[in-house]
XYZ file of C-alpha atoms in Angstrom:
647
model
C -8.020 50.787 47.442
C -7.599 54.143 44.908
C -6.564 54.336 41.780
C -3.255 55.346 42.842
C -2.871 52.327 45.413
C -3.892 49.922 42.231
C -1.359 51.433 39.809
C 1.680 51.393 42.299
C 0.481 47.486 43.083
C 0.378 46.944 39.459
C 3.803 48.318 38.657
C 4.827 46.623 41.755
C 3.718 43.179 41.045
C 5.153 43.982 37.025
C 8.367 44.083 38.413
C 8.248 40.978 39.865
C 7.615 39.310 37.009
C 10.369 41.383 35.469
C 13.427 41.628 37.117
C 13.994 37.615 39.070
C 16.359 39.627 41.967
C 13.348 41.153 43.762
C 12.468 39.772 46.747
C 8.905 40.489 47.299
C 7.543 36.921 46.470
C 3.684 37.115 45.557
C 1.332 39.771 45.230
C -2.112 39.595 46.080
C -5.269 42.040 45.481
C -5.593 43.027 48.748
C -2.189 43.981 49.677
C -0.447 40.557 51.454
C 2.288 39.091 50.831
C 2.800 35.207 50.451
C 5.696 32.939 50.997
C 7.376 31.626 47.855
C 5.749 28.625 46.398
C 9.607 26.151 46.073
C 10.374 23.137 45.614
C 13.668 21.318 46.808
C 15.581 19.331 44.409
C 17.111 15.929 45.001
C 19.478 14.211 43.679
C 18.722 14.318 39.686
C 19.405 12.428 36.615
C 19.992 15.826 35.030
C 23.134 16.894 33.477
C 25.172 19.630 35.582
C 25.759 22.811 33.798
C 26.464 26.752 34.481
C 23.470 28.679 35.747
C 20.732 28.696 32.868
C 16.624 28.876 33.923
C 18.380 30.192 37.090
C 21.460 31.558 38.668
C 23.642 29.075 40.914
C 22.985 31.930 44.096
C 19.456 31.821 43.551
C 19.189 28.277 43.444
C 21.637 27.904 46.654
C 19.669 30.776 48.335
C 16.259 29.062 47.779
C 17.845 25.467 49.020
C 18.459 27.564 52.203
C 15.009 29.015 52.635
C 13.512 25.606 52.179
C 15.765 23.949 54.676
C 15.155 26.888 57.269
C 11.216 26.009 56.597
C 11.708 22.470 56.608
C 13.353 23.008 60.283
C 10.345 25.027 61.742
C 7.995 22.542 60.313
C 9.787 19.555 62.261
C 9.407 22.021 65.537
C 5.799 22.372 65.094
C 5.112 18.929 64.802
C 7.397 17.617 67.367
C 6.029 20.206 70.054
C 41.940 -3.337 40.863
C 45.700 -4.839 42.335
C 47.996 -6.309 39.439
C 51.459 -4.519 40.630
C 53.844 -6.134 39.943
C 56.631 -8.093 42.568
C 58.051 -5.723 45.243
C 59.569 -6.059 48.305
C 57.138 -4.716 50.582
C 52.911 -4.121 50.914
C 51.297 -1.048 50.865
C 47.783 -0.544 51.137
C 45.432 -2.505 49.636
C 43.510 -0.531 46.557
C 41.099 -0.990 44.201
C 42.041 0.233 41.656
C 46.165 -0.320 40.682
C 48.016 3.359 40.911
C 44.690 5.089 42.810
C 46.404 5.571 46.323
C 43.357 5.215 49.153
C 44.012 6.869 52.878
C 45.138 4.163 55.623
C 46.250 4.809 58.900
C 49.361 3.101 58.164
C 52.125 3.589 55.602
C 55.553 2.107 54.476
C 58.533 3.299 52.588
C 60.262 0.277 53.132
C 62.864 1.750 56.096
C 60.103 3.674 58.159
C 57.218 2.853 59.135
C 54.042 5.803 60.028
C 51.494 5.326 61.796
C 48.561 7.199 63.180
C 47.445 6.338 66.345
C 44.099 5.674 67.328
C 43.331 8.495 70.366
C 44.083 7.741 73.480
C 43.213 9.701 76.729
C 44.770 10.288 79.447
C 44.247 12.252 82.589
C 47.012 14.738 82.266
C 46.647 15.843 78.383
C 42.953 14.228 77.489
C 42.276 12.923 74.103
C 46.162 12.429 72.846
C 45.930 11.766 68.932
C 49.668 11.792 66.954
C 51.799 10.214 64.230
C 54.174 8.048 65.532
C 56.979 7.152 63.162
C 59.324 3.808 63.375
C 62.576 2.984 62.018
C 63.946 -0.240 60.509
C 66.545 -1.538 62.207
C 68.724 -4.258 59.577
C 67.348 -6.924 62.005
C 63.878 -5.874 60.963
C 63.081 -4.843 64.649
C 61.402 -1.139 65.067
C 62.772 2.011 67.143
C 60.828 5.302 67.457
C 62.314 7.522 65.242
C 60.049 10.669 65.891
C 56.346 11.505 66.805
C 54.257 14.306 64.821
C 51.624 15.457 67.597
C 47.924 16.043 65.728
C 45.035 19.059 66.646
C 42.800 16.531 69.484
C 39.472 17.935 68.392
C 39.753 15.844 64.906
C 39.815 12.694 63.930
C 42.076 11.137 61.320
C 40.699 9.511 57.816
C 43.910 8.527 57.154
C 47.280 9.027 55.360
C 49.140 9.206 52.045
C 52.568 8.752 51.565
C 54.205 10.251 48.478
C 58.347 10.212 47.892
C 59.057 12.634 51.049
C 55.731 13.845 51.938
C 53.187 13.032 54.322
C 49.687 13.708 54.274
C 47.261 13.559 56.574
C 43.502 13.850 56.248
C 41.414 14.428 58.565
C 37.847 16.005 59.432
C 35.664 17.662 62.113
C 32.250 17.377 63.684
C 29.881 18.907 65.242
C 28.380 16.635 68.433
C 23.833 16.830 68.368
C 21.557 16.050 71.221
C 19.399 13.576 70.390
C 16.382 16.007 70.390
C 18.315 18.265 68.034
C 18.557 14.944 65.830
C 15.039 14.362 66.222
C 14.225 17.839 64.886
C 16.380 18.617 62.080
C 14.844 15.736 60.001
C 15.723 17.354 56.679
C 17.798 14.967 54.786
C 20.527 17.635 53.029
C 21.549 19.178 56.773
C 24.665 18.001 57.631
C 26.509 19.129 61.220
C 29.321 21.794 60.669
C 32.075 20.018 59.182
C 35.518 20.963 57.796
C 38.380 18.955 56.395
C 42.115 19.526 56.857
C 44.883 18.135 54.961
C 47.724 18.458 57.081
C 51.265 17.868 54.964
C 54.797 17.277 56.280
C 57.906 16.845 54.943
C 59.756 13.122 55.880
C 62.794 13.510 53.983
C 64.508 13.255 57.237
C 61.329 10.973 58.846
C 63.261 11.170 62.181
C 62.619 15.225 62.026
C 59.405 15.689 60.434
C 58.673 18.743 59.311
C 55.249 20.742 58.652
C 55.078 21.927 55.102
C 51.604 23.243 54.917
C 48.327 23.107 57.090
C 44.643 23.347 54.797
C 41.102 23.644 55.878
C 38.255 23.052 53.584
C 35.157 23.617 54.499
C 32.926 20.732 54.312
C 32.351 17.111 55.478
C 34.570 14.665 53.812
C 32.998 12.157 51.215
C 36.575 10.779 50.554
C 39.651 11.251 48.797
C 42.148 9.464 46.645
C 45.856 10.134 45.877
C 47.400 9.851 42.078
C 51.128 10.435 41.716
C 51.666 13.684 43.427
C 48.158 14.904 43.140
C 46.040 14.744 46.282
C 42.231 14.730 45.480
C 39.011 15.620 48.167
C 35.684 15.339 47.501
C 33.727 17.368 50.208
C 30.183 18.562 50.741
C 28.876 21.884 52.088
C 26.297 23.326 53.440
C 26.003 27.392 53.873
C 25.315 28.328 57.122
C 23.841 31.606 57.222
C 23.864 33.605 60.870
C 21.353 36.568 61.513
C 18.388 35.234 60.113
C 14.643 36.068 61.590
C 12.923 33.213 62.855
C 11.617 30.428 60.675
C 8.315 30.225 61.654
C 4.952 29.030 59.752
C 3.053 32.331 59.112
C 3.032 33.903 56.172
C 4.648 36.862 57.305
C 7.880 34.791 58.930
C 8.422 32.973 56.186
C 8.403 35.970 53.606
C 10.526 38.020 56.175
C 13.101 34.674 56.073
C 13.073 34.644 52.189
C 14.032 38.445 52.007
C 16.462 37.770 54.690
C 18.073 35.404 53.000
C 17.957 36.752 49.337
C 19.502 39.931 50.685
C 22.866 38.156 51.962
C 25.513 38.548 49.715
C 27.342 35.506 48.024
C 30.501 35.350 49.661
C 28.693 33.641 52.241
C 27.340 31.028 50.200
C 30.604 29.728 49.444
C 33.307 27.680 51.244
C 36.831 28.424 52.481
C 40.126 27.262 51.908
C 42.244 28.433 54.168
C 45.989 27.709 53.673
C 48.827 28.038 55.861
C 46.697 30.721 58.003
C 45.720 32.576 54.495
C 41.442 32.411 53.864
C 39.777 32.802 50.376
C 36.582 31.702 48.713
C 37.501 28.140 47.225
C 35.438 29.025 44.172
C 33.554 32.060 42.954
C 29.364 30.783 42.874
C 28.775 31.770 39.487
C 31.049 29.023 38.798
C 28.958 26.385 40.130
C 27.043 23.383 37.923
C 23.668 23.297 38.672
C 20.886 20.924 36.698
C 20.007 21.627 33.806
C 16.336 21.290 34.408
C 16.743 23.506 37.893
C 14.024 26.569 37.390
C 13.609 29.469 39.732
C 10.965 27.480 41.893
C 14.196 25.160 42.753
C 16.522 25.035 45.333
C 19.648 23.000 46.614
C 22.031 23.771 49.778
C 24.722 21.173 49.099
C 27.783 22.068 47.515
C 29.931 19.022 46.262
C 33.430 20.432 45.939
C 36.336 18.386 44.393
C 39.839 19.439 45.047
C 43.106 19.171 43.539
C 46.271 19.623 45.535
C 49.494 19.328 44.435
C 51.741 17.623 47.308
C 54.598 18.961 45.761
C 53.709 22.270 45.976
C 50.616 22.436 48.055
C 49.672 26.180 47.598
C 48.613 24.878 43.737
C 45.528 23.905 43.734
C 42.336 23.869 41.952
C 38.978 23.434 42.586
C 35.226 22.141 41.049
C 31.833 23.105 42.656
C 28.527 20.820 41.774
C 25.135 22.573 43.216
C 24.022 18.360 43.837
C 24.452 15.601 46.150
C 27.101 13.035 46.498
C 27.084 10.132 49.152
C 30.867 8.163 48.207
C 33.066 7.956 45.047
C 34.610 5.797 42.727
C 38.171 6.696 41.222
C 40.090 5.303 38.302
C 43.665 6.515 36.971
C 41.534 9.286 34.723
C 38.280 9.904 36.020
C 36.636 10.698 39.311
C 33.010 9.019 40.057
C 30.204 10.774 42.326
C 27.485 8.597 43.466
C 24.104 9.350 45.309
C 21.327 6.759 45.722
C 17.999 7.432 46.309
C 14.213 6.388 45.792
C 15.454 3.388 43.646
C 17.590 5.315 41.678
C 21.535 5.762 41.567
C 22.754 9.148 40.245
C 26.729 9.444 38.907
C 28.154 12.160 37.877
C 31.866 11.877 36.044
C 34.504 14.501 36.370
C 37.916 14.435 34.533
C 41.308 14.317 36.738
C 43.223 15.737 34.273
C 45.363 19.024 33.855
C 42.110 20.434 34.522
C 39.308 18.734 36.589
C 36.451 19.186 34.588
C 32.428 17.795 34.828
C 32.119 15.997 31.848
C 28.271 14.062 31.996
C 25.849 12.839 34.459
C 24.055 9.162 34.423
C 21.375 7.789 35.949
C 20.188 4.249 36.633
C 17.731 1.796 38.514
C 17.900 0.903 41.310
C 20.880 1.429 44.463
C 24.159 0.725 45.077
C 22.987 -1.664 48.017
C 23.385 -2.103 51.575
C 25.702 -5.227 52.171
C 28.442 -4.735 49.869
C 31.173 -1.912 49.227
C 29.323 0.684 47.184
C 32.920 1.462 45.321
C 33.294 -1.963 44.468
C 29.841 -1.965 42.371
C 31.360 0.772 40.110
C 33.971 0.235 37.533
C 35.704 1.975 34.004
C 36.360 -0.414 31.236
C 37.307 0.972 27.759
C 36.176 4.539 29.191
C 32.725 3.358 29.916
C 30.808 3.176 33.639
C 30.108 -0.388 35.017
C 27.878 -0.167 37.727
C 26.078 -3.234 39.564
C 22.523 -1.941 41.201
C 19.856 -3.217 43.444
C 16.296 -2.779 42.902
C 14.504 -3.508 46.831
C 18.002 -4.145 48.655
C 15.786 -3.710 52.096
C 12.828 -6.430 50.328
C 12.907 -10.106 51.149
C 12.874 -10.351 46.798
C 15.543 -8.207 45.708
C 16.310 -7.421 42.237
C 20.223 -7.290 41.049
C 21.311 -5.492 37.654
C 24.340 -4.602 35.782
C 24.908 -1.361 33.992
C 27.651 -0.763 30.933
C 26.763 3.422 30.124
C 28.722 5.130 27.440
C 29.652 9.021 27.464
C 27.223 11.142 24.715
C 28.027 14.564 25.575
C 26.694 15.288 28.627
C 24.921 12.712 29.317
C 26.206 8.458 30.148
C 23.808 6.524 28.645
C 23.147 2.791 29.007
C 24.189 1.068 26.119
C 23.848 -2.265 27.968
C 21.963 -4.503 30.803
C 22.148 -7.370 32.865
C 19.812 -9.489 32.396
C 18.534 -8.960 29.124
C 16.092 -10.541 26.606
C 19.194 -12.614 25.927
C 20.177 -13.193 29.139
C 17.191 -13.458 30.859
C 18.445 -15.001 34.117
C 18.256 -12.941 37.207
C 21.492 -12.717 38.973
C 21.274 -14.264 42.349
C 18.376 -16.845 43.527
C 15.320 -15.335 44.706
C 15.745 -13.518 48.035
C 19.286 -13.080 48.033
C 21.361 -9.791 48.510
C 24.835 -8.878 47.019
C 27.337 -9.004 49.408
C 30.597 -8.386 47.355
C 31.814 -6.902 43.817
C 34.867 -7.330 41.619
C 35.534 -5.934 38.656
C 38.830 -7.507 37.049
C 40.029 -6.877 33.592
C 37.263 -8.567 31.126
C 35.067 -9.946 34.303
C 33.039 -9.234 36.770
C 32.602 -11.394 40.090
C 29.371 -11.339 42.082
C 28.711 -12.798 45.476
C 24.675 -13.090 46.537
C 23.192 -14.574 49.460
C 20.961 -15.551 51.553
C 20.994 -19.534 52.177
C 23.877 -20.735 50.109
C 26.813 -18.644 48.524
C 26.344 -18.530 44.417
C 29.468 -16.921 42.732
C 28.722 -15.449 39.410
C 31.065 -15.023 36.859
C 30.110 -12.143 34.419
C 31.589 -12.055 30.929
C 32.664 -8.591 29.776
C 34.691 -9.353 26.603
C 31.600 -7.639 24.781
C 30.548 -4.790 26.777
C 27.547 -4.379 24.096
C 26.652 -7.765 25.488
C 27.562 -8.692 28.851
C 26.108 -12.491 30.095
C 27.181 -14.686 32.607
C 29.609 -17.201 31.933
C 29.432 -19.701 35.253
C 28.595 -19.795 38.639
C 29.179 -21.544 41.667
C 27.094 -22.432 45.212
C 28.856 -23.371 47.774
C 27.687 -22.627 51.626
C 28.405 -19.333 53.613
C 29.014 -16.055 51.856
C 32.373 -13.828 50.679
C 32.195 -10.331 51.651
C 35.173 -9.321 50.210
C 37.013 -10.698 46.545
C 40.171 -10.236 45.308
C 41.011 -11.488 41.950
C 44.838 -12.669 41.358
C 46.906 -13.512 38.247
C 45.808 -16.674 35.744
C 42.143 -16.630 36.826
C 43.049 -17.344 40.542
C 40.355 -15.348 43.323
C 40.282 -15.087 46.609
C 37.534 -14.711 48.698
C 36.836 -13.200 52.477
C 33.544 -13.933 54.230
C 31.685 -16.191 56.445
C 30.708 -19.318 56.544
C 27.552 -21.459 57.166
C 26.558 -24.528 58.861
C 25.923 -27.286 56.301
C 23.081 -28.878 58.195
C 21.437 -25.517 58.125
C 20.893 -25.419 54.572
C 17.669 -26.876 53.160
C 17.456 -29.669 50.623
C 15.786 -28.183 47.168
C 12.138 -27.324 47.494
C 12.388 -27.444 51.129
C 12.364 -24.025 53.383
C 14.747 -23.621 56.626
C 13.262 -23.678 59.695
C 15.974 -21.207 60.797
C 18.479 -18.605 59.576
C 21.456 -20.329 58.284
C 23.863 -19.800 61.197
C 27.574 -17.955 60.621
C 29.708 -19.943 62.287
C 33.076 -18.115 61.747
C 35.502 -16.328 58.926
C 36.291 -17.809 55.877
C 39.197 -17.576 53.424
C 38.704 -19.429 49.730
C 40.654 -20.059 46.671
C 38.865 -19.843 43.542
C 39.941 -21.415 40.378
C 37.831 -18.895 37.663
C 40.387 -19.672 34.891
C 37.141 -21.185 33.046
C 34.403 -18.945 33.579
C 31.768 -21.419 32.660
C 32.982 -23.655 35.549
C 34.530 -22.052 38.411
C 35.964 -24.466 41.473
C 36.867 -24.079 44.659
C 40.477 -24.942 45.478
C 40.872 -24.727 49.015
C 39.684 -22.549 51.988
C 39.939 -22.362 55.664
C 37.560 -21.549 58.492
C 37.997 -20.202 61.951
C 34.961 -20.746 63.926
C 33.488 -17.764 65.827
C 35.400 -14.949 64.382
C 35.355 -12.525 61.762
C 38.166 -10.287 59.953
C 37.675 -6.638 59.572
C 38.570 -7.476 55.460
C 34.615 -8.048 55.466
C 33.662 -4.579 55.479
C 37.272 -2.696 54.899
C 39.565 -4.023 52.421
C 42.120 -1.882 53.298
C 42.723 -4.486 56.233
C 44.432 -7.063 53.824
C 47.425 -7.371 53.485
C 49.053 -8.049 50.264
C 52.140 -9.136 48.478
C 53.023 -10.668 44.950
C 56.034 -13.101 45.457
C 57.992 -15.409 42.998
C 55.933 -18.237 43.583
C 52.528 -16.086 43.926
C 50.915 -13.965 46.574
C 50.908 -13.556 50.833
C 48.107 -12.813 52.843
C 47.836 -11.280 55.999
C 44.350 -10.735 57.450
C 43.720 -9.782 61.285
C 40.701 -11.970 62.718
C 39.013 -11.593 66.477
C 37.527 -14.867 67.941
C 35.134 -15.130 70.504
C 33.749 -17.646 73.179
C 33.684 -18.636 76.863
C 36.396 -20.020 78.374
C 35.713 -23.693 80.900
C 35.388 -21.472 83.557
C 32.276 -19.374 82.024
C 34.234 -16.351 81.339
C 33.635 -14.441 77.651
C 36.804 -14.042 76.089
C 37.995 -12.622 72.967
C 40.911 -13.277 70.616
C 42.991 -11.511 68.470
C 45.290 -12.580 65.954
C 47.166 -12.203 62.410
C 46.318 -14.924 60.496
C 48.912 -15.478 56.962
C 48.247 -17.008 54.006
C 50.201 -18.017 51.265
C 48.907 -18.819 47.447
C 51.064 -20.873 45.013
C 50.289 -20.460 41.480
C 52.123 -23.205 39.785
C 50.049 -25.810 42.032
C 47.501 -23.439 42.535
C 46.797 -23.613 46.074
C 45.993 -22.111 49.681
C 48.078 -22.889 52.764
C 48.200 -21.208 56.139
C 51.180 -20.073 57.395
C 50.485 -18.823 61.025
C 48.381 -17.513 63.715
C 50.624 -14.471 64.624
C 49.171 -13.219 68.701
C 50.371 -10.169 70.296
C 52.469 -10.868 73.379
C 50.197 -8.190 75.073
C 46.994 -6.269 74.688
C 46.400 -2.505 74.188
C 43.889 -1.953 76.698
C 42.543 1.308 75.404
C 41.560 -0.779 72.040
C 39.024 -3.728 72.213
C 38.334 -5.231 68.651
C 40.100 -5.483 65.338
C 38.223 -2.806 63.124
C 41.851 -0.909 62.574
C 44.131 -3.999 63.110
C 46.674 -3.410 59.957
C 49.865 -5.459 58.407
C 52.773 -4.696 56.627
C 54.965 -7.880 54.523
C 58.401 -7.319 53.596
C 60.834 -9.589 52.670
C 59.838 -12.367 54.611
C 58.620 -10.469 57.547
C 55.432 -8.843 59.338
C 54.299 -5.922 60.824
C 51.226 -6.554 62.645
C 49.688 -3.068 63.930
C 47.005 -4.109 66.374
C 45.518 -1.007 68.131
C 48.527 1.648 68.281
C 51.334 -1.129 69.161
C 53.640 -3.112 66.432
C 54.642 -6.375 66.296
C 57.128 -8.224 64.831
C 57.708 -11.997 63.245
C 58.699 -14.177 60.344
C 56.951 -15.231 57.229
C 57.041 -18.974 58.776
C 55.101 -21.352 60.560
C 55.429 -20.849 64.478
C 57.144 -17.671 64.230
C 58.414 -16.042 67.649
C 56.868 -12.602 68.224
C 58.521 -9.797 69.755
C 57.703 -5.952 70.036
C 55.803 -4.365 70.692
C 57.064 -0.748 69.690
């Protein structure tokens, strides 16, 4: 090499250093180039700010380069409800004036509901919104029919005043080899979202207002007052790029490749009503604070903020991290991800304005049995989170969080247990299987031989302990906590015989032998009871796992149930057989007690649906609505009660 070829490499490898939008990525001696030395970056506990060490593109450009490596190295190898009385139920929340999607919704004269698809020889996969009028004897007519795109599938509805929304999202189909290769954890297939809103002032002429696409797979989304909020998550998908391969030279020809694209592409769409723009300019982005040039990140969380009244307002908030579900109150939006033992939140503001306001981070994961929402809560305008340390160990470890906003950051100002409180919530070996936060208490179902329900008090929030509990056998999956310290639970229940005297060990797994409703007295926290509770052998209610399947109504005298339940067996000839039903409950809180009201059966069955995971219910005034599959039935709050539809 001449002196010349040493002072060009010099000045060459100076300007590197220099100026951080060159491309060339090392410099060597004798003339090579080597591939970036990067590093992705997970989930952190770092707070989210504007670009800082490094600028949002960079960092998203960088994610992209180490997902394209991360690709060819897998191919080398593998070569809260307190409303108050109404008339009707709507959908069953947690949290009181936080609207969730359902695939059902009631105005009180008109009924809308999205059908589950249905194919058919003549048009394929047939997916609408099929809307039903009240008659004054309570019976249903079709009123009108609102025919949705068949290549997506519906995450449900909102219903504001006189205008429907409809959410719904996209995907992208793999073959299982193409699963088997793309191993890298923050590739998701293509996904978009589309909010799809029509007017139903006049519900028997429907009318289509506005039609959005987001780019992005859907985390969720939650409706307050006329405001429609969607959390999604993108990934760039760059076209045109050289192969990914594992020399040297491929990978440094990818880099360039990729640092040379311009931003626009980086970013999603929103396209409205036919019209496309960038949802957010990229220098807008949040990225860690701690993120350095040697980082990178390809998820984009985007919230968004759409105004149902007026659909073309909207805004828009772009976090460079991950988020896996969400937890809303009236003020604040919640963004969890959970990994390696750790739970990462970050809080944004639903304001005027939504606005990232602090990150926390805390031990251990939001679990595997239980509702992840359910183990997050806002008290007093501080984060209440329930965590499991080992929720996949045969010893795990349970823990409640109380964190505090201080500037950017939510910092634990509290712990359960404590030197105080030293007990361990749940016996050894048991998992969490439900959550409820309620007003100054928080319930806790574990499990793994008998049921223990913990009562939590949070009158101090400086220093939670727990104020009771109770074991009974079999397990609640769901809770939901009523006026004058009056619970119900949802879950299973458990032989007796199968549970071992103390000090003994089962031979066998406790066996589930069917669906259980209870009625807790927790009016004393230091001694909760059980007041009554009814078991259907063999079955199980979709409430377990989706709350949104109860059914619920404050009366005069207290509250009505309605849970859908499938039961199972053989018939005396042999022959499996399955049944579904509506099963109603009614709770009196002067005598403080549980009765059942009925078994409510279809007269017929949908064939095109078998199970109950989208069975649904509507109460008003002393009468059901029992949606099981896409057909509606119709009876009386009363024991007996003839059934006719469906519609």
């Amino acid at each position: 090499m001449n002196l010349k070829q040493k002072t060009d490499l010099m000045w060459k490898c100076l300007a590197v250093a220099i100026f951080s939008t060159c491309t060339i990525t090392a410099c060597s001696n004798d003339g090579n180039e080597s591939p970036p030395t990067l590093s992705y970056m997970t989930a952190t506990d770092s707070a989210l700010t504007t670009a800082q060490q490094v600028s949002a593109e960079r960092y998203v450009k960088n994610g992209i380069y180490l997902m394209k490596k991360s690709q060819a190295t897998a191919v080398e190898r593998a070569a809260d409800d307190t409303a108050a009385p109404a008339s009707f139920s709507t959908t069953n929340t947690q949290i009181a004036g936080v609207d969730e999607a359902d695939r059902i919704e009631y105005n009180g004269d008109y009924l809308f509901v999205a059908d589950l698809p249905v194919w058919t020889a003549d048009h394929g996969e047939v997916k609408k919104v099929h809307i039903l009028a009240r008659q004054n004897d309570y019976s249903l007519t079709e009123a009108a029919t609102i025919s949705l795109q068949d290549n997506l599938n519906v995450a449900g509805m909102y219903l504001y005043e006189d205008t429907l929304g409809v959410v719904s999202h996209s995907f992208q189909y793999y073959a299982m080899a193409d699963i088997l290769v793309d191993s890298s954890p923050w590739q998701q297939p293509e996904n978009d979202t589309y909010i799809d809103i029509y007017g139903v002032a006049d519900p028997a002429n429907p009318s289509s207002v506005s039609n959005i696409r987001i780019d992005g797979g859907l985390i969720n989304s939650r409706r307050i007052d006329n405001h429609l909020f969607i959390a999604t998550q993108f990934v760039p998908n760059l076209e045109d790029l050289p192969h990914a391969g594992t020399s040297n030279r491929s990978l440094v020809d990818l880099y360039n490749a990729i640092q040379a694209k311009d931003s626009s592409e980086l970013v999603p769409k929103i396209t409205i009503n036919g019209q496309t723009s960038d949802l957010y300019q990229l220098t807008d982005c949040l990225l860690p604070q701690r993120a350095t040039k040697q980082n990178g990140h390809t998820q984009m969380v985007s919230v968004v903020k759409i105004n149902l009244d007026n659909p073309m307002d909207y805004s828009s908030l772009c976090m460079l991290t991950e988020a896996h579900g969400l937890f809303a109150s009236a003020d604040h939006l919640y963004l969890h991800a959970s990994s390696e033992e750790k739970t990462v939140v970050h809080k944004v503001a639903l304001g005027n304005e939504i606005r990232y306001q602090a990150t926390a981070s805390v031990v251990g994961t939001l679990g595997r049995q239980s509702s992840a929402q359910f183990r997050l809560a806002e008290r007093d305008g501080k984060l209440l989170a329930v965590t499991t340390v080992g929720a996949w160990s045969q010893d795990p470890e349970h823990m409640l969080h109380i964190l505090e906003q201080q500037g950017s950051e939510l910092v634990e100002i509290a712990t359960l247990p404590n030197e105080s409180q030293p007990a361990p919530i749940g016996k050894p070996g048991e998992a969490i299987y439900a959550v409820r936060f309620f007003e100054d208490r928080a319930f806790i179902v574990t499990f793994e031989q008998i049921d223990p329900l913990y009562v939590i008090d949070l009158t101090d929030l400086y220093a939670p302990m727990v104020a009771g509990e109770l074991e009974i056998p079999g397990f609640s999956s769901y809770l939901h906590p009523m006026e004058n310290g009056l619970l119900l639970g949802v879950g299973q229940q458990v032989r007796n015989d199968a549970i071992p005297v103390s000090g003994s060990t089962p031979l066998e797994t406790p066996i589930e032998e069917g669906m259980k409703v209870s009625l807790f007295d927790v009016l004393d926290p230091a001694n909760p009871v059980v007041l009554g509770e009814f078991v259907w052998p063999q079955a199980y209610t979709p409430v377990e796992y989706d709350h949104r399947s109860l059914s619920v109504l404050k009366t005069e005298s207290g509250y009505q149930f309605a849970l859908p339940s499938q039961t199972w067996g053989f018939d005396d000839s042999g022959y499996w057989f399955t049944h579904n039903a509506l099963q109603t409950l009614e709770v009196n809180e002067a005598d403080r007690t549980l009765s059942l009201i009925d078994s409510i059966t279809p007269t017929t069955e949908d064939d095109y649906y078998i199970g109950s995971y989208e069975d649904r219910s509507v109460l008003h005034n002393g009468h059901i609505y029992y949606l099981r599959g896409n057909l509606v039935y119709h009876a009386l709050w009363q024991p007996d009660a003839v059934v006719d539809g469906p519609y």
